PDB file of C-alpha atoms in Angstrom:
ATOM      1  CA  MET A 216       0.000   0.000   0.000  1.00  0.00           C
ATOM      2  CA  ASN A 217       1.394   3.398  -0.969  1.00  0.00           C
ATOM      3  CA  HIS A 218       1.253   5.981   1.791  1.00  0.00           C
ATOM      4  CA  LEU A 219       3.178   8.927   0.341  1.00  0.00           C
ATOM      5  CA  PRO A 220       1.883  11.014  -2.590  1.00  0.00           C
ATOM      6  CA  SER A 221       2.844   9.427  -5.885  1.00  0.00           C
ATOM      7  CA  ILE A 222       4.981  12.423  -6.850  1.00  0.00           C
ATOM      8  CA  CYS A 223       7.063  12.383  -3.646  1.00  0.00           C
ATOM      9  CA  LEU A 224       7.733   8.677  -3.256  1.00  0.00           C
ATOM     10  CA  PRO A 225       9.794   7.897  -6.356  1.00  0.00           C
ATOM     11  CA  ALA A 226      11.923  10.984  -5.785  1.00  0.00           C
ATOM     12  CA  LEU A 227      12.440  10.176  -2.091  1.00  0.00           C
ATOM     13  CA  ARG A 228      13.248   6.532  -2.841  1.00  0.00           C
ATOM     14  CA  ALA A 229      15.719   7.464  -5.577  1.00  0.00           C
ATOM     15  CA  LEU A 230      17.402  10.046  -3.348  1.00  0.00           C
ATOM     16  CA  LEU A 231      17.734   7.700  -0.373  1.00  0.00           C
ATOM     17  CA  LEU A 232      19.034   4.838  -2.511  1.00  0.00           C
ATOM     18  CA  SER A 233      21.480   6.907  -4.552  1.00  0.00           C
ATOM     19  CA  CYS A 234      22.845   8.584  -1.438  1.00  0.00           C
ATOM     20  CA  ALA A 235      23.292   5.263   0.302  1.00  0.00           C
ATOM     21  CA  LEU A 236      25.056   3.667  -2.613  1.00  0.00           C
ATOM     22  CA  ALA A 237      27.246   6.726  -3.154  1.00  0.00           C
ATOM     23  CA  GLY A 238      27.968   7.070   0.568  1.00  0.00           C
ATOM     24  CA  SER A 239      27.026  10.747   0.774  1.00  0.00           C
ATOM     25  CA  TRP A 240      24.064  13.078   1.185  1.00  0.00           C
ATOM     26  CA  PRO A 241      23.504  15.858  -1.373  1.00  0.00           C
ATOM     27  CA  GLY A 242      23.971  19.373  -0.177  1.00  0.00           C
ATOM     28  CA  LEU A 243      26.003  18.380   2.873  1.00  0.00           C
ATOM     29  CA  ALA A 244      29.433  17.870   1.326  1.00  0.00           C
ATOM     30  CA  TRP A 245      30.381  21.438   2.239  1.00  0.00           C
ATOM     31  CA  ALA A 246      29.317  20.987   5.841  1.00  0.00           C
ATOM     32  CA  GLN A 247      30.814  17.690   6.925  1.00  0.00           C
ATOM     33  CA  PRO A 248      32.502  14.541   5.722  1.00  0.00           C
ATOM     34  CA  ALA A 249      30.192  12.089   3.971  1.00  0.00           C
ATOM     35  CA  PRO A 250      28.236  10.224   6.657  1.00  0.00           C
ATOM     36  CA  VAL A 251      28.145   6.472   6.812  1.00  0.00           C
ATOM     37  CA  LEU A 252      24.634   5.178   6.254  1.00  0.00           C
ATOM     38  CA  GLY A 253      23.132   3.790   9.421  1.00  0.00           C
ATOM     39  CA  GLN A 254      25.399   5.916  11.599  1.00  0.00           C
ATOM     40  CA  GLY A 255      23.034   8.613  12.704  1.00  0.00           C
ATOM     41  CA  PRO A 256      19.698  10.311  12.481  1.00  0.00           C
ATOM     42  CA  GLY A 257      20.788  13.233  10.307  1.00  0.00           C
ATOM     43  CA  TYR A 258      22.928  16.331  10.356  1.00  0.00           C
ATOM     44  CA  HIS A 259      21.843  19.319  12.422  1.00  0.00           C
ATOM     45  CA  ASP A 260      23.261  22.387  10.717  1.00  0.00           C
ATOM     46  CA  PRO A 261      24.897  24.563  13.406  1.00  0.00           C
ATOM     47  CA  ARG A 262      23.545  27.629  11.570  1.00  0.00           C
ATOM     48  CA  SER A 263      19.962  26.423  12.078  1.00  0.00           C
ATOM     49  CA  PRO A 264      17.764  28.732  14.144  1.00  0.00           C
ATOM     50  CA  PHE A 265      16.299  25.602  15.781  1.00  0.00           C
ATOM     51  CA  LYS A 266      18.007  23.834  18.643  1.00  0.00           C
ATOM     52  CA  PRO A 267      18.748  20.109  18.324  1.00  0.00           C
ATOM     53  CA  LEU A 268      16.126  17.865  19.918  1.00  0.00           C
ATOM     54  CA  GLN A 269      16.838  16.865  23.504  1.00  0.00           C
ATOM     55  CA  GLU A 270      15.972  13.348  24.590  1.00  0.00           C
ATOM     56  CA  GLN A 271      12.898  13.237  26.820  1.00  0.00           C
ATOM     57  CA  GLU A 272      11.631  10.562  29.163  1.00  0.00           C
ATOM     58  CA  GLY A 273       8.752   8.631  27.598  1.00  0.00           C
ATOM     59  CA  VAL A 274       9.633   9.815  24.087  1.00  0.00           C
ATOM     60  CA  LEU A 275      11.210   7.429  21.598  1.00  0.00           C
ATOM     61  CA  SER A 276      14.866   8.248  21.096  1.00  0.00           C
ATOM     62  CA  TRP A 277      16.194   9.036  17.620  1.00  0.00           C
ATOM     63  CA  SER A 278      19.487   7.489  18.693  1.00  0.00           C
ATOM     64  CA  LEU A 279      17.660   4.169  19.119  1.00  0.00           C
ATOM     65  CA  LEU A 280      15.859   4.492  15.783  1.00  0.00           C
ATOM     66  CA  SER A 281      19.098   5.389  14.026  1.00  0.00           C
ATOM     67  CA  SER A 282      20.885   2.345  15.446  1.00  0.00           C
ATOM     68  CA  VAL A 283      19.676   0.410  12.407  1.00  0.00           C
ATOM     69  CA  THR A 284      22.378  -0.625   9.976  1.00  0.00           C
ATOM     70  CA  THR A 285      21.911  -1.347   6.299  1.00  0.00           C
ATOM     71  CA  LYS A 286      23.219  -3.549   3.600  1.00  0.00           C
ATOM     72  CA  ALA A 287      23.127  -2.193   0.051  1.00  0.00           C
ATOM     73  CA  ASP A 288      21.581  -4.459  -2.542  1.00  0.00           C
ATOM     74  CA  LYS A 289      21.573  -3.734  -6.272  1.00  0.00           C
ATOM     75  CA  THR A 290      18.282  -1.872  -6.176  1.00  0.00           C
ATOM     76  CA  ARG A 291      17.515  -1.180  -2.520  1.00  0.00           C
ATOM     77  CA  LEU A 292      18.751  -0.908   1.025  1.00  0.00           C
ATOM     78  CA  ILE A 293      18.137  -3.801   3.360  1.00  0.00           C
ATOM     79  CA  PRO A 294      17.712  -2.546   6.945  1.00  0.00           C
ATOM     80  CA  ILE A 295      19.076  -4.624   9.797  1.00  0.00           C
ATOM     81  CA  PHE A 296      17.227  -3.602  12.959  1.00  0.00           C
ATOM     82  CA  PRO A 297      18.576  -4.311  16.453  1.00  0.00           C
ATOM     83  CA  ALA A 298      16.244  -6.305  18.722  1.00  0.00           C
ATOM     84  CA  ALA A 299      15.280  -3.187  20.717  1.00  0.00           C
ATOM     85  CA  VAL A 300      13.967  -1.540  17.539  1.00  0.00           C
ATOM     86  CA  ARG A 301      12.187  -4.682  16.272  1.00  0.00           C
ATOM     87  CA  ALA A 302      10.426  -4.875  19.665  1.00  0.00           C
ATOM     88  CA  LEU A 303       8.784  -1.482  18.933  1.00  0.00           C
ATOM     89  CA  ASP A 304       6.881  -2.814  15.905  1.00  0.00           C
ATOM     90  CA  LYS A 305       3.118  -2.363  16.366  1.00  0.00           C
ATOM     91  CA  LYS A 306       3.632  -0.599  19.711  1.00  0.00           C
ATOM     92  CA  THR A 307       2.194   2.785  20.642  1.00  0.00           C
ATOM     93  CA  VAL A 308       5.054   5.273  20.965  1.00  0.00           C
ATOM     94  CA  ARG A 309       5.663   8.982  21.333  1.00  0.00           C
ATOM     95  CA  VAL A 310       8.180  10.618  19.048  1.00  0.00           C
ATOM     96  CA  GLN A 311       9.341  14.198  18.618  1.00  0.00           C
ATOM     97  CA  GLY A 312      10.689  15.768  15.477  1.00  0.00           C
ATOM     98  CA  PHE A 313      10.420  18.346  12.729  1.00  0.00           C
ATOM     99  CA  MET A 314       7.588  18.228  10.188  1.00  0.00           C
ATOM    100  CA  MET A 315       8.128  17.857   6.469  1.00  0.00           C
ATOM    101  CA  PRO A 316       4.704  18.363   4.842  1.00  0.00           C
ATOM    102  CA  LEU A 317       3.550  15.971   2.123  1.00  0.00           C
ATOM    103  CA  GLU A 318       0.280  17.761   1.438  1.00  0.00           C
ATOM    104  CA  PRO A 319      -0.600  21.351   0.599  1.00  0.00           C
ATOM    105  CA  GLY A 320      -1.960  23.561   3.347  1.00  0.00           C
ATOM    106  CA  ASP A 321      -1.139  24.524   6.897  1.00  0.00           C
ATOM    107  CA  LYS A 322      -2.778  21.442   8.448  1.00  0.00           C
ATOM    108  CA  GLN A 323      -1.239  18.060   7.743  1.00  0.00           C
ATOM    109  CA  ARG A 324      -2.644  14.547   8.148  1.00  0.00           C
ATOM    110  CA  HIS A 325       0.254  12.988   6.249  1.00  0.00           C
ATOM    111  CA  PHE A 326       3.830  14.156   6.743  1.00  0.00           C
ATOM    112  CA  LEU A 327       7.361  13.063   7.422  1.00  0.00           C
ATOM    113  CA  LEU A 328       8.829  13.568  10.851  1.00  0.00           C
ATOM    114  CA  SER A 329      12.557  14.236  10.819  1.00  0.00           C
ATOM    115  CA  SER A 330      15.121  14.038  13.581  1.00  0.00           C
ATOM    116  CA  VAL A 331      16.673  17.294  12.377  1.00  0.00           C
ATOM    117  CA  PRO A 332      15.179  20.476  10.895  1.00  0.00           C
ATOM    118  CA  THR A 333      15.279  21.022   7.182  1.00  0.00           C
ATOM    119  CA  SER A 334      17.988  23.472   6.166  1.00  0.00           C
ATOM    120  CA  CYS A 335      17.214  23.321   2.440  1.00  0.00           C
ATOM    121  CA  SER A 336      13.768  23.172   0.868  1.00  0.00           C
ATOM    122  CA  PHE A 337      15.078  20.783  -1.807  1.00  0.00           C
ATOM    123  CA  CYS A 338      16.924  18.352   0.480  1.00  0.00           C
ATOM    124  CA  VAL A 339      15.868  15.480   2.687  1.00  0.00           C
ATOM    125  CA  PRO A 340      17.472  16.337   6.056  1.00  0.00           C
ATOM    126  CA  ALA A 341      18.174  12.775   7.142  1.00  0.00           C
ATOM    127  CA  GLY A 342      18.518   9.278   5.823  1.00  0.00           C
ATOM    128  CA  PRO A 343      15.771   6.691   6.245  1.00  0.00           C
ATOM    129  CA  GLU A 344      16.909   6.048   9.826  1.00  0.00           C
ATOM    130  CA  GLY A 345      16.119   9.689  10.664  1.00  0.00           C
ATOM    131  CA  LEU A 346      12.627   9.870   9.136  1.00  0.00           C
ATOM    132  CA  ILE A 347       9.193   8.568  10.091  1.00  0.00           C
ATOM    133  CA  GLU A 348       6.180   8.703   7.790  1.00  0.00           C
ATOM    134  CA  VAL A 349       3.198   9.876   9.880  1.00  0.00           C
ATOM    135  CA  ARG A 350      -0.527   9.449   9.276  1.00  0.00           C
ATOM    136  CA  SER A 351      -2.521  11.372  11.865  1.00  0.00           C
ATOM    137  CA  LYS A 352      -6.146  10.961  12.949  1.00  0.00           C
ATOM    138  CA  GLN A 353      -6.679  14.712  13.077  1.00  0.00           C
ATOM    139  CA  PRO A 354      -4.870  17.369  11.044  1.00  0.00           C
ATOM    140  CA  VAL A 355      -1.724  18.729  12.667  1.00  0.00           C
ATOM    141  CA  ARG A 356      -0.879  22.387  12.156  1.00  0.00           C
ATOM    142  CA  TYR A 357       2.386  22.708  10.252  1.00  0.00           C
ATOM    143  CA  SER A 358       5.171  24.174  12.335  1.00  0.00           C
ATOM    144  CA  LEU A 359       8.850  24.840  11.873  1.00  0.00           C
ATOM    145  CA  GLU A 360       9.222  24.115  15.601  1.00  0.00           C
ATOM    146  CA  PRO A 361       9.431  20.518  16.847  1.00  0.00           C
ATOM    147  CA  VAL A 362       6.211  18.567  17.317  1.00  0.00           C
ATOM    148  CA  LEU A 363       5.350  15.595  19.531  1.00  0.00           C
ATOM    149  CA  VAL A 364       3.243  12.816  18.017  1.00  0.00           C
ATOM    150  CA  GLU A 365       1.877   9.610  19.501  1.00  0.00           C
ATOM    151  CA  GLY A 366       0.797   6.626  17.392  1.00  0.00           C
ATOM    152  CA  VAL A 367       1.387   3.016  16.424  1.00  0.00           C
ATOM    153  CA  LEU A 368       4.878   2.473  15.025  1.00  0.00           C
ATOM    154  CA  ALA A 369       5.564   0.095  12.148  1.00  0.00           C
ATOM    155  CA  VAL A 370       9.165  -1.049  11.680  1.00  0.00           C
ATOM    156  CA  LEU A 371       9.497  -1.575   7.918  1.00  0.00           C
ATOM    157  CA  SER A 372      11.937  -4.184   6.705  1.00  0.00           C
ATOM    158  CA  ASP A 373      10.951  -4.067   3.015  1.00  0.00           C
ATOM    159  CA  ASP A 374       9.239  -0.775   2.203  1.00  0.00           C
ATOM    160  CA  ALA A 375       8.916  -0.116  -1.512  1.00  0.00           C
ATOM    161  CA  TYR A 376      10.065   3.480  -1.017  1.00  0.00           C
ATOM    162  CA  GLY A 377      13.009   2.866   1.265  1.00  0.00           C
ATOM    163  CA  LEU A 378      11.408   4.093   4.484  1.00  0.00           C
ATOM    164  CA  PHE A 379      12.261   2.341   7.733  1.00  0.00           C
ATOM    165  CA  TYR A 380       9.459   3.646   9.974  1.00  0.00           C
ATOM    166  CA  ARG A 381       5.788   4.565   9.720  1.00  0.00           C
ATOM    167  CA  LEU A 382       3.493   5.928  12.458  1.00  0.00           C
ATOM    168  CA  ALA A 383      -0.240   5.249  12.076  1.00  0.00           C
ATOM    169  CA  GLU A 384      -3.179   6.639  14.040  1.00  0.00           C
ATOM    170  CA  GLY A 385      -1.010   9.630  14.958  1.00  0.00           C
ATOM    171  CA  GLN A 386      -2.137  12.253  17.404  1.00  0.00           C
ATOM    172  CA  ALA A 387      -0.342  15.524  18.088  1.00  0.00           C
ATOM    173  CA  LEU A 388       0.457  16.181  21.746  1.00  0.00           C
ATOM    174  CA  ALA A 389       1.570  19.352  23.488  1.00  0.00           C
ATOM    175  CA  TYR A 390       5.314  19.729  22.911  1.00  0.00           C
ATOM    176  CA  LYS A 391       7.406  20.599  25.950  1.00  0.00           C
ATOM    177  CA  PRO A 392      11.132  21.007  25.223  1.00  0.00           C
TER     178      PRO A 392
END
């Protein structure tokens, strides 16, 4: 079942796969050495006006989600999830992050949640280990500030678009940094 808009998914999949196979992320070469896939949730640009997320009790840690490693196949990435991540599959979790809208408008029912803020409107800020596709019950007002969402997490071992995580039945909660 396709969850992302048909225009976004092929581009996202191609970007994630090409970056993984090339060992670098576009637009970041000037800022840091090429990251190793599976080694982190994304790059927080020090020039960003937004502070990096701080871990919070009761909120799923991006460091845990990014502990996945990958093996590159000819046409896709094969995620290898640690047991602690696999145990989260089909569990209700809370996760904080930055919204990347997938629909027009200021209220979103379908968006990506990123571990780091977007610093370029044409770039994906993190690899698949730093993104969660979210489907919310009620529309969530788009914000550049971090949001807190609760829902049922799916750990995806063979997603057609290269995503590793999906949150269903999402509900926005009051964010307290």
